[in-house]
Amino acid sequence: MSRRKEAIPAEESDQLTIKPLGAGQEVGRSCILLEFKGKKILLDMGIHPGLTGMDALPYIDTIEASEIDLLLISHFHLDHSGALPWFFAKTSFKGRCFMTHATKAVYRWLLSDYIKVSNISTEQNLYTEADLEASMLKIETLDFHEEKDVGGIRFRAYHAGHVLGAAMFMIEIAGVKILYTGDFSRQEDRHLCAAEIPAVRPDVLITESTYGTQIHEKREDRESRFTGMVHDIVTKGGRCLIPVFALGRAQELLLILDEYWGQHSELHDIPIYYASSLAKKCMSVYQTYVNAMNSRIQKQIAISNPFVFKHVSNLKGIDHFDDVGPCVIMASPGMMQSGLSRELFESWCTDPKNGVIIAGYCVEGTLAKHIQSEPDEIATMSGQRLPLKMRVANISFSAHTDYQQTSEFIRALQPRHVILVHGEANEMSRLKAALIREYETMPEVEITVYNPRNTTSVELTFRGEKAAKVMGSLAVHKPVEGEVLSGVLVKRNFNYHLLAPSDLATYTDIQVSQITQKLAVHYSGSVSTLHFLLLQLAGHVEKMDEVKSSFRVFDVIDLTVDKNMITVEWKGSPVNDMFADAVLVTILRAETLNEPSVKIDDYGAKFEWDKFKDSLVEMLRDMFGEAAVPKSVTKDDFYVTVDDKKAIIDFYNLKVTCEEDLTLQKILQTAVSRLYNSLAPISAIQM
Amino acid sequence: MTSIIKFQALSGCFDESPHCYLLEIDDFTILLDCGWDELFSVNLVDSLKQNINKIDAVLISYPDLLHLGALPYAVGKLGLNCPIYGTVPVHKMGQMFMYDWYLSRYDSEEFAIFDLDDVDKVFDRMTVLKYNQTIALKGKGYGITITPVPAGHMIGGTIWKIVKDGEEDIVYAVDYNHKKERHLGCCELEKVTRPSLLITDAYNMLYQQPRRSARDESLVVSILATLRSQGNVLLAVDTAGRVLEISNLLDNIWHNKEAGLFAYNIVLMSKVAHNVNEFAKSSIEWMSDRMVKSVDDARNNPFQFRSVKLCHSFEDLKKIPSPKVVLASMPDLECGFARDLFVMWCGQPNNSVIFTQRTSPGTLARYLVDNLGRVLSLQLDVRSRAPLAGKELDEYLQTKKQKASETMEYEESSEDEDEISGPVGHDIMVMEEPRRQGKKPHFPVFPFHEEKVKVDEYGEVVKHEDFLIVDGVEEAEKDISDAQEEPEEDMEIEEIPTKCMSQSKILKLNCNILYIDFEGRSDGPSIERLVFQVKPRRLIIVRGSQEACEKLSAGCQAENIWMPQKGDHINATIERHIYQLLLKDSILKDLMFKKCRESEVAWVTGQVVYDTGSTDIEKSDVAEAKKNQPHLDLVDYNLIPSHKTAFLNDIKLSDFKQILGKNGIPSEFIGGTLRCCGGNISLQRLETGKVSIEGTLSEDYFKVRDLLYEQYAII
């Protein structure tokens, strides 16, 4: 088996390999390798937010970066795009890289911010601002639903929800379709559309599993809970803090607040601030790429741009903040590890009128997670202890799919293979178990779920039938059983076409060419010597022109003798070139010879059937023993007996018939025609 | 398997009438563009009417009148009822074109050819696509896929690729621009190779464009000269197409201090200027790489104008001090602000009027462009819409009162029924938006409400299915309860009934009149080159003078070339033989593929075998279907016929020269032949696909020949 595998080149192999280099049973550093038909594709190139330096990278060292044909980035989050500048700058990658317009625009600023932050905290930087700039030149963009083709890999992006510009990729190689979801959400929110369900059914689905089997709160409920809480806090004269990550959910919350303020004029004197320079920088991106958002926003844009907020103002830093009376502040970081959100929290936490709303996903060990357990006291950055009196609420606005959505999604798509990535090992195995349970009762649905670890590959086999389209003069009539077809097979992007050479130019961009060759050779010998030798060589020489003494030999080579030069002319092809070589040798030889004494006309090489008969008898006796061929055979009655089976050889037509044993007939047929081919003069063999 | 393909030009053949063609593939009929000229020619409508029931789909290439002008009429009045396809910007900007056209016409005359409802109907029906998004048609059109490909010229401009059964590819490319512009990338027609049918126009075939820099300079020079002499400049532009290029160019020039234009005012004036600008700002991904880069790197939206101001009425314009440059629509001067400004300004010798595109023959603009410098005075109908007064007004109010008495519940009811109902109210409101800005808080107004149940407190939600947008208007008005005065003012404008007046005036043309080409279409030499590159197997030439069409046809080597007369039925059916054959692994394994261009080729010989393996088990339909699928299997060695060697590929001697150079063989061109090795060997390219190599018997000869052979896939 393994030997057979070697025999088949990678591009003809039916094996699809999917190998997570990151995000296999973990969250972070998404990077998945696809390999099929000799094409290699990487999906995402993230870093692990919990690790630093080289450790944060996916396991790129296990692959050869130069062999990657295509790299697709699903969205701008660091765990999906963070390692991209490094990959461009520090590896031999020379394939193409695609992402959506909005992703590219945000990526530029998000990574630049990341570089600045990691500059302060760690010594070892994966890449610099210059690397990031350089990567911008190499990244190509594609629009949603636009279909691209890179060397036979066809792919298109679908809306994935999650964040602005987030895409799912449907990849098709030689008819096998793979859908990679990236991070997605099937719930439409204020500005993003829900993840689409592609119209085509994928064979393999690679999906995220961050939330495993959990189920989210309904959107209306959480929104009204959120606005209600904010309203309550500020009307009671309190300050409301919303720690958020600068991009993604923050924009959604701003939209909610801005609209809510618009509807409640009594709140107009209470300011809303967002304090993030990154969010401010990216606001223009949000204002520009509204086409990537949902239809509501697109209709609204006709009237006014919803991302030009009317009640929200930007706050440059805490120094610019005048803390007088009620207000709403959105500040990063989202988990209040340090920075502005932490500072504000510490100064406000002792007042029961104030409130904090945790809106995102929190990691264990951060302050945001800690206050959810409602402790009496908290420790400040400086080590002081403060009583926690302010209201704490947790309203999750996370835009990841939950179990209900994932399950519906899979039901709608009905892939045969589901590969889980981007989820903690526990959540992932729970999801796997739940999915298997769901389809247990449905034996008619064939579905296999995999949850590979990093660098472990899932190997699937797709037996694709390779169909060729026969076109043009070859296809004039329908194929008949046993008919022999012969033509040029053109393979392009895994499509096969069978054409006659004369039709090539009509149906493809391939031209059929002809090379005519003309060689001049010095010749001082006599024409008749040359003629004699050519006769010996070719058996037949056609005289083209008596006066100018030009000949044609082998039907394809023209010789013209002119004074002391001979020009040899022919149309290039391997066989003709060989003839030409022979003719050239003959010319060189003729020069050294004297005039022949024989009359040349009857000296052409002739095929002697008697000689052929003798050779044939001798050969057959060698093959099958002395007794096989009777002594008395004549040319008209030639037969062989092997194992009591009689085979008749039609001598002049070189046809063998043996009704009893087809194998014998085949062997004999081959032997006879090969012997003939080796004995007969070239002119007698049809070329 | 052969598809029957028919083509009929309803308009746009051997002249400059708008694009409108019927393409039939088997029994599926596609309308390619549905343009109308500025004067509403009746001919087009007649032929459209005859075929209206046949049409199964409409493909739109550009958002301007020339390509979709007749759609509102066809949908609204002729009852065209089929899917319409266009790119996202064609949808958005097309709507703007139609609104502006309607409103400009409405401003000056009783206009009833179509109304805003019809326009909305068209765009509600339109399916929007992205570039390179392939859509498979359903129902009768099963097997046909359509793909829009970038065409340049205008934002969202499209070359349509229509493919039947994956083999028959028809390309419809008109008015494309192969040059990169400030705001748009170039067309991607070159990427199309060897389509079985190309439908293209010859409009610009006899025309050669000036260089871009020269053109821009002449524009700036003439603007500057006029402004310095205290004159005003009128640039007649379209609504939402080429205006983007011109406004972006001018905004940049204004910003450039050296140009010295900073002190003067520049205005973009149309009924929908604000919306066009907003759409442009949010359609950056459809524009050139440079525009995208400007957003990504500098976070600077190129359509966030620094100098260009937007105006929607003459009141707005009055506030802007002269001298000024006004970009106004419509480019034909048949209606719109451009015509009004022309009438106002054409008398003063220090003013300039600049035309940026050629409009249909018969329009005022075209007359002036064709007779540059020769027209000294002009008799013109000056039309306007004026409010009713005196007796007329009384009469009107009388009848109105009766009608309104039932619906007078709302203060704004009069607005509802004045002339607009349904979604149109939204448009009117949109246009007034800028006027209101700054005075009062500005709220987002959603045409659709899904979860915004909060409006309940106002008791407004009742019938929002029927009057979605009107609902929005009401809401907006309600929201702005503190600024009640302003809407009242607006309403007064609406409420006063109007009538149209027309009077014939003789105008003296003292101003400068110029034509500077900003059409953004490929010119003659480029069209010729592109069509040659594309190498269509069949070609249909439309739109263009007889001479232009013939010139294009002469330069093309297609198997068939048609130049249809109006109404001609062309049968472009291609006799096509095709069937599918499954390749057995046994045969594929032994093939030696050789690379040739982007494909790989191999010579294959095999025997056709019908797979009968499964028939033994079950003689059912499945087996039958299988039997229909022939396989290609290995064939007995002796049965393989010998074949002539084929050299595949086509080389250029100039490329080969470089290859020789790389291998240390110097060569030079002498009179079309490539000579190398001290002149002992020469290569010549005779005609397509034929190369001759000549030389004396030497080692070098074989070396060069081997290199030459390497350029081909020899099978």
Short mmCIF file of C-alpha atoms in Angstrom, two decimals, chain B residues 4 10 187 367 487 592 617 635:
data_model
loop_
_atom_site.label_atom_id
_atom_site.label_comp_id
_atom_site.label_asym_id
_atom_site.label_seq_id
_atom_site.Cartn_x
_atom_site.Cartn_y
_atom_site.Cartn_z
CA ILE B 4 -28.81 27.85 -29.41
CA LEU B 10 -33.06 46.64 -29.53
CA CYS B 187 -10.93 46.64 -16.49
CA TYR B 367 -25.02 70.32 -29.92
CA PRO B 487 -40.47 70.66 9.55
CA MET B 592 3.61 12.11 -18.67
CA ILE B 617 -26.30 -7.04 -9.87
CA VAL B 635 -5.62 0.09 -24.84
#
